[in-house]
mmCIF file of N, CA and C in Angstrom:
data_model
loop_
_atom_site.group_PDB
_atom_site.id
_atom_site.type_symbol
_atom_site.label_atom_id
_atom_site.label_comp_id
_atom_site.label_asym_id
_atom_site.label_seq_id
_atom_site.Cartn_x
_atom_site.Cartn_y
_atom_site.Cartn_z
ATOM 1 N N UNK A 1 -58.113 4.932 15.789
ATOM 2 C CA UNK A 1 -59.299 5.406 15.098
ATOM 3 C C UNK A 1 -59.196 5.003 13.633
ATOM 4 N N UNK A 2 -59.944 4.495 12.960
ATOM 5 C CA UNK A 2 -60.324 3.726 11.806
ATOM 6 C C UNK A 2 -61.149 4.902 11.184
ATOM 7 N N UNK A 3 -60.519 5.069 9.633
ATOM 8 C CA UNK A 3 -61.155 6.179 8.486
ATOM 9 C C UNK A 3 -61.780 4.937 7.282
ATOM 10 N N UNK A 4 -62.960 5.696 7.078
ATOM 11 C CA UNK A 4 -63.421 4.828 5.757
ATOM 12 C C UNK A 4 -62.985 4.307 4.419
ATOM 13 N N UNK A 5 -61.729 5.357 4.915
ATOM 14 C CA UNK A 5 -60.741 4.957 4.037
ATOM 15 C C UNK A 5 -59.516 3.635 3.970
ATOM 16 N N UNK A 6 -59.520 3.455 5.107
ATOM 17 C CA UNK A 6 -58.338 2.208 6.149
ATOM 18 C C UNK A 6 -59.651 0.718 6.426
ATOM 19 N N UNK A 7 -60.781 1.191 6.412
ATOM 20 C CA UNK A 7 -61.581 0.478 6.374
ATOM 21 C C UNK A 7 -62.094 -0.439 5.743
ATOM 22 N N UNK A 8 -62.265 0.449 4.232
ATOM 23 C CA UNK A 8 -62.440 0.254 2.929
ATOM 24 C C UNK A 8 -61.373 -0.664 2.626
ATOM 25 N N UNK A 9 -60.045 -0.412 2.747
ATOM 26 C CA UNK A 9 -58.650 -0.880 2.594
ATOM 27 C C UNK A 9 -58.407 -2.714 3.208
ATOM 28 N N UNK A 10 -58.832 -2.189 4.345
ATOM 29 C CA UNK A 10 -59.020 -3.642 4.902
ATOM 30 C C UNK A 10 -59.828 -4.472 4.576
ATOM 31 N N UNK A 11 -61.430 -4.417 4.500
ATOM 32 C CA UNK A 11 -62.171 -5.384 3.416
ATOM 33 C C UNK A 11 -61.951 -5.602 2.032
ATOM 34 N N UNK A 12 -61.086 -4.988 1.497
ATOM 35 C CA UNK A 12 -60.716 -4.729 0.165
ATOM 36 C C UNK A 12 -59.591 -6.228 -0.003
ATOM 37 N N UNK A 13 -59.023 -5.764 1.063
ATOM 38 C CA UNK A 13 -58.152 -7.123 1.130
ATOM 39 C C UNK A 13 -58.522 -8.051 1.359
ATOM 40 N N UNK A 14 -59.283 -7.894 2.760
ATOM 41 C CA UNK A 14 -60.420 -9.533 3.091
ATOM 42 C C UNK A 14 -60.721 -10.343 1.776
ATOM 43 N N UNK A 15 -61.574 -9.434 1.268
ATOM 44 C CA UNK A 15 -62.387 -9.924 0.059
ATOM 45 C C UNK A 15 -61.291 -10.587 -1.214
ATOM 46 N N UNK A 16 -60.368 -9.807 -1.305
ATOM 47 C CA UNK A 16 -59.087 -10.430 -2.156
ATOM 48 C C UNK A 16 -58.022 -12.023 -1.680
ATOM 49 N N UNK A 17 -58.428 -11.357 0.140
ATOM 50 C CA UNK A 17 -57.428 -12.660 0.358
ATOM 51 C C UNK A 17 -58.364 -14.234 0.008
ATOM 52 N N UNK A 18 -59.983 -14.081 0.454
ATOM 53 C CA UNK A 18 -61.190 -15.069 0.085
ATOM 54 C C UNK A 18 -60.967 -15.403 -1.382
ATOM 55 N N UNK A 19 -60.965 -14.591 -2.315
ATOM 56 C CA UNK A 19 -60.847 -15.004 -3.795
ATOM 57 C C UNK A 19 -59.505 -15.744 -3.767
ATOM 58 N N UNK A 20 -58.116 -15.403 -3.017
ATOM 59 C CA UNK A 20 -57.402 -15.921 -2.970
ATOM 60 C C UNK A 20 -57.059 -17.006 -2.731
ATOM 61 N N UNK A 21 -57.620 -17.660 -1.321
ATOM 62 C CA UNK A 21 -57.898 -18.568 -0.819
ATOM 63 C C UNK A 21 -58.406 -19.814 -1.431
ATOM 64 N N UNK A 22 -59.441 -19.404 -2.326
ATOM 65 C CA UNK A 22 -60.200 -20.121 -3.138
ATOM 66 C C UNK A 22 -59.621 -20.638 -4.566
ATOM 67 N N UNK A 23 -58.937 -19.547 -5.094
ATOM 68 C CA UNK A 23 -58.340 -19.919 -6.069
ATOM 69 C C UNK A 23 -57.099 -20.710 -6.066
ATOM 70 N N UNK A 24 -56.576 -21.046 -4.792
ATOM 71 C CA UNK A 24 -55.092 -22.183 -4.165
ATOM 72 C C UNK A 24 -56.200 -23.082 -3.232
ATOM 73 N N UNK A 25 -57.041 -23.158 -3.375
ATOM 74 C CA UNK A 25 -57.977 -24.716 -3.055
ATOM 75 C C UNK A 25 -58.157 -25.225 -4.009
ATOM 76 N N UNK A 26 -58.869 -24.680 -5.522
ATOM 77 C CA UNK A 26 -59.063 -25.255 -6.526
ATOM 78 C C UNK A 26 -57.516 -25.498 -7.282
ATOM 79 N N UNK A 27 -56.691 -25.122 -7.173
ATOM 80 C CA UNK A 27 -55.293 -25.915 -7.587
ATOM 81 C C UNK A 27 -55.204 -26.911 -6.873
ATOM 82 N N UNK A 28 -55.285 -26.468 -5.680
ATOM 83 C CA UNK A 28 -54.432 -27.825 -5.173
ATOM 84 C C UNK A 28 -55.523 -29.570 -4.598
ATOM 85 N N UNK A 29 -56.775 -28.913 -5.198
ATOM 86 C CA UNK A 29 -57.381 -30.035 -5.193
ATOM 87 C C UNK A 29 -57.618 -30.830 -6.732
ATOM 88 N N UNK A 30 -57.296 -29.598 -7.421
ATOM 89 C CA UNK A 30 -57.459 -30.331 -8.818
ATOM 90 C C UNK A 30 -56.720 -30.659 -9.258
ATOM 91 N N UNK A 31 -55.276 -30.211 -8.839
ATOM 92 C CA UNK A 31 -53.593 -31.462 -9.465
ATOM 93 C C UNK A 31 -53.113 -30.921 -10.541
ATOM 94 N N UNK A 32 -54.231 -29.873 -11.625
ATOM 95 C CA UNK A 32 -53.793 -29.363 -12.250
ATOM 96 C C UNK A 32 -52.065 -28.004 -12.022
ATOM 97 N N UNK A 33 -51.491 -27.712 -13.027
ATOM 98 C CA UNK A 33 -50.502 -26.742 -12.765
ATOM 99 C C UNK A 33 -50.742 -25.878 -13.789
ATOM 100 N N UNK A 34 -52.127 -25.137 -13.667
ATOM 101 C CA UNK A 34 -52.089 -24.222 -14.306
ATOM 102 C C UNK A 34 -51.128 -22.707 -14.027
ATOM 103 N N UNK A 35 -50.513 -22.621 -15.496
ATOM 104 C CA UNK A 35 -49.586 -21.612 -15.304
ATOM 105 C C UNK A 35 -50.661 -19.624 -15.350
ATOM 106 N N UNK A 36 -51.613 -19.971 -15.697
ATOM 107 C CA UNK A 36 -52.470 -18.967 -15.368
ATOM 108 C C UNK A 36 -52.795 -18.444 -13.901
ATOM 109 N N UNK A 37 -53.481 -19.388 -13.515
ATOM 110 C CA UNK A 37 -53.792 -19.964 -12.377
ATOM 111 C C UNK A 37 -52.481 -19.114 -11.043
ATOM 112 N N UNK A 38 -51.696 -19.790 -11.474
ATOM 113 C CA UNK A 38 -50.346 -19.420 -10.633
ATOM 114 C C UNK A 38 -49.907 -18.273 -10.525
ATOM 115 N N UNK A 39 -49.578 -17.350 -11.816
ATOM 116 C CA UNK A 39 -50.047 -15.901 -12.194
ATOM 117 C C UNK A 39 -51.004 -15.418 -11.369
ATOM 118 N N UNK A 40 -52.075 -15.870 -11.611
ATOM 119 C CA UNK A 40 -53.264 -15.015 -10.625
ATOM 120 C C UNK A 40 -53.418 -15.005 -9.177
ATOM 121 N N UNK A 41 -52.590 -15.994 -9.011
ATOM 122 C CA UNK A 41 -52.333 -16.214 -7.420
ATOM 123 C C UNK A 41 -51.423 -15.285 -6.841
ATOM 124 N N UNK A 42 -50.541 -14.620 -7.471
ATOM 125 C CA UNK A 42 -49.291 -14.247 -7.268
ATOM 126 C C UNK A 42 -49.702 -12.587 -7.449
ATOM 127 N N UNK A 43 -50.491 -12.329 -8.407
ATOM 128 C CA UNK A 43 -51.238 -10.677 -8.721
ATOM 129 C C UNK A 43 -52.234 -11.278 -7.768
ATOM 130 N N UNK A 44 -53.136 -11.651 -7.263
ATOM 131 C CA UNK A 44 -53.837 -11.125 -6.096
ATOM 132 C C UNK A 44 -53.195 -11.320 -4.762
ATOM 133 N N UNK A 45 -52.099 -11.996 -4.531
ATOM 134 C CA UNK A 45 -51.173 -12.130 -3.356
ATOM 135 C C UNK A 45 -50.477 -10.270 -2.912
ATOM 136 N N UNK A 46 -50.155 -10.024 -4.359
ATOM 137 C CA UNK A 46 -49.368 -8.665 -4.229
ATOM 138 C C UNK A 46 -50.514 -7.467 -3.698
ATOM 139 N N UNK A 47 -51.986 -7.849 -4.212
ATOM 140 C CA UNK A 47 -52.459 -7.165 -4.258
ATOM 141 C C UNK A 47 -53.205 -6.791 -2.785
ATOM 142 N N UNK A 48 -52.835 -8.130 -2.563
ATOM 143 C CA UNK A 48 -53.885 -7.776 -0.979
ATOM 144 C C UNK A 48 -52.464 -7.303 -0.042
ATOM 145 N N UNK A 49 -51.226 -7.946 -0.100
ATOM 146 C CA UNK A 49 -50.531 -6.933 0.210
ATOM 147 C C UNK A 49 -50.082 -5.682 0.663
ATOM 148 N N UNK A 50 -50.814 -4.816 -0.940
ATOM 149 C CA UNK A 50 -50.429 -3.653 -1.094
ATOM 150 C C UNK A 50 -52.116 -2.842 -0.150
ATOM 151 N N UNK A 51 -53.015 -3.661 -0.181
ATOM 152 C CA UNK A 51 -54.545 -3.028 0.293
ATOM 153 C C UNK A 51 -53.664 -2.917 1.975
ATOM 154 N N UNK A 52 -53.342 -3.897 2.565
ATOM 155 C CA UNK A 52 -53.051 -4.452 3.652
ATOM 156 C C UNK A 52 -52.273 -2.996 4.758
ATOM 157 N N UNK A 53 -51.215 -2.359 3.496
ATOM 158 C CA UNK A 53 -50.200 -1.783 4.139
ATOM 159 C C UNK A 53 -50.748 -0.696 3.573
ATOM 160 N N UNK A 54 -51.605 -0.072 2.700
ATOM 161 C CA UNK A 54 -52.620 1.301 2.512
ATOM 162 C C UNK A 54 -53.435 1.133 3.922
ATOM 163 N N UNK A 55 -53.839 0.543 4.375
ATOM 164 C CA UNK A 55 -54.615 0.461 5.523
ATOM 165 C C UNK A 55 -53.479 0.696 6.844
ATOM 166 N N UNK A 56 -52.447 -0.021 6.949
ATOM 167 C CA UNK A 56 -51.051 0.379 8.071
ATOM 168 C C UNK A 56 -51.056 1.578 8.197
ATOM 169 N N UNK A 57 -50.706 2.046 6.752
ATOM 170 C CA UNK A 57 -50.398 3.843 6.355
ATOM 171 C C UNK A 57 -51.308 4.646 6.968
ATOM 172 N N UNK A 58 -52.283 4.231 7.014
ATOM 173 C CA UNK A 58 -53.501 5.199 7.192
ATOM 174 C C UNK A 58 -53.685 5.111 8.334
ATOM 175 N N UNK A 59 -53.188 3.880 9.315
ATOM 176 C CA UNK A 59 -54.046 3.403 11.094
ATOM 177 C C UNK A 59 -52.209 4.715 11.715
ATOM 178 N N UNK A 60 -51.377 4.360 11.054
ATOM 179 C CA UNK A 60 -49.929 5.133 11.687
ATOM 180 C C UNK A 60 -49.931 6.381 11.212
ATOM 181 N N UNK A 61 -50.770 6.901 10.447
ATOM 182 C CA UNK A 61 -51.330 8.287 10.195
ATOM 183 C C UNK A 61 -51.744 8.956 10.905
ATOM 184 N N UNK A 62 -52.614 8.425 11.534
ATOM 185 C CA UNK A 62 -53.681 8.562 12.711
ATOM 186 C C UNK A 62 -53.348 8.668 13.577
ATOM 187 N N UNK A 63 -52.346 7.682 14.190
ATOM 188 C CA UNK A 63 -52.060 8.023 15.278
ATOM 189 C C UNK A 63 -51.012 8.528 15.895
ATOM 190 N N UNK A 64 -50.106 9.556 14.649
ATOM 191 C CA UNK A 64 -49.489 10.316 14.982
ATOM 192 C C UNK A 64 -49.566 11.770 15.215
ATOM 193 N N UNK A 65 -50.827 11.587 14.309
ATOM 194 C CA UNK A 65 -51.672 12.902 13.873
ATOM 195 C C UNK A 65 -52.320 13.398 15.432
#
């Protein structure tokens, strides 16, 4: 059973891993090595991560509950 909360959690990430996605296409088609760039890849990597396993928490919540 899925809470709007685990829900929320999971598109939260979707939507982070897409920005993600996008932002390691435009590196690696543009050749550039931006050290920004790389940074931001790495804070939204952690970040969808951390959405990823708030959503785990919440589905193994559930179904112990």
């Amino acid at each position: 059973m899925c809470t709007s909360h685990t829900t929320s959690n999971v598109f939260d990430a979707l939507a982070l891993h897409r920005i993600e996605s996008f932002l390691l296409s435009e590196l690696l088609s543009g050749g550039c090595r931006d050290l920004a760039l790389l940074e931001g890849l790495v804070i939204l990597s952690r970040e969808v991560d951390r959405k990823l396993g708030q959503a785990l928490e919440a589905g193994q919540d559930l179904s112990l509950g």
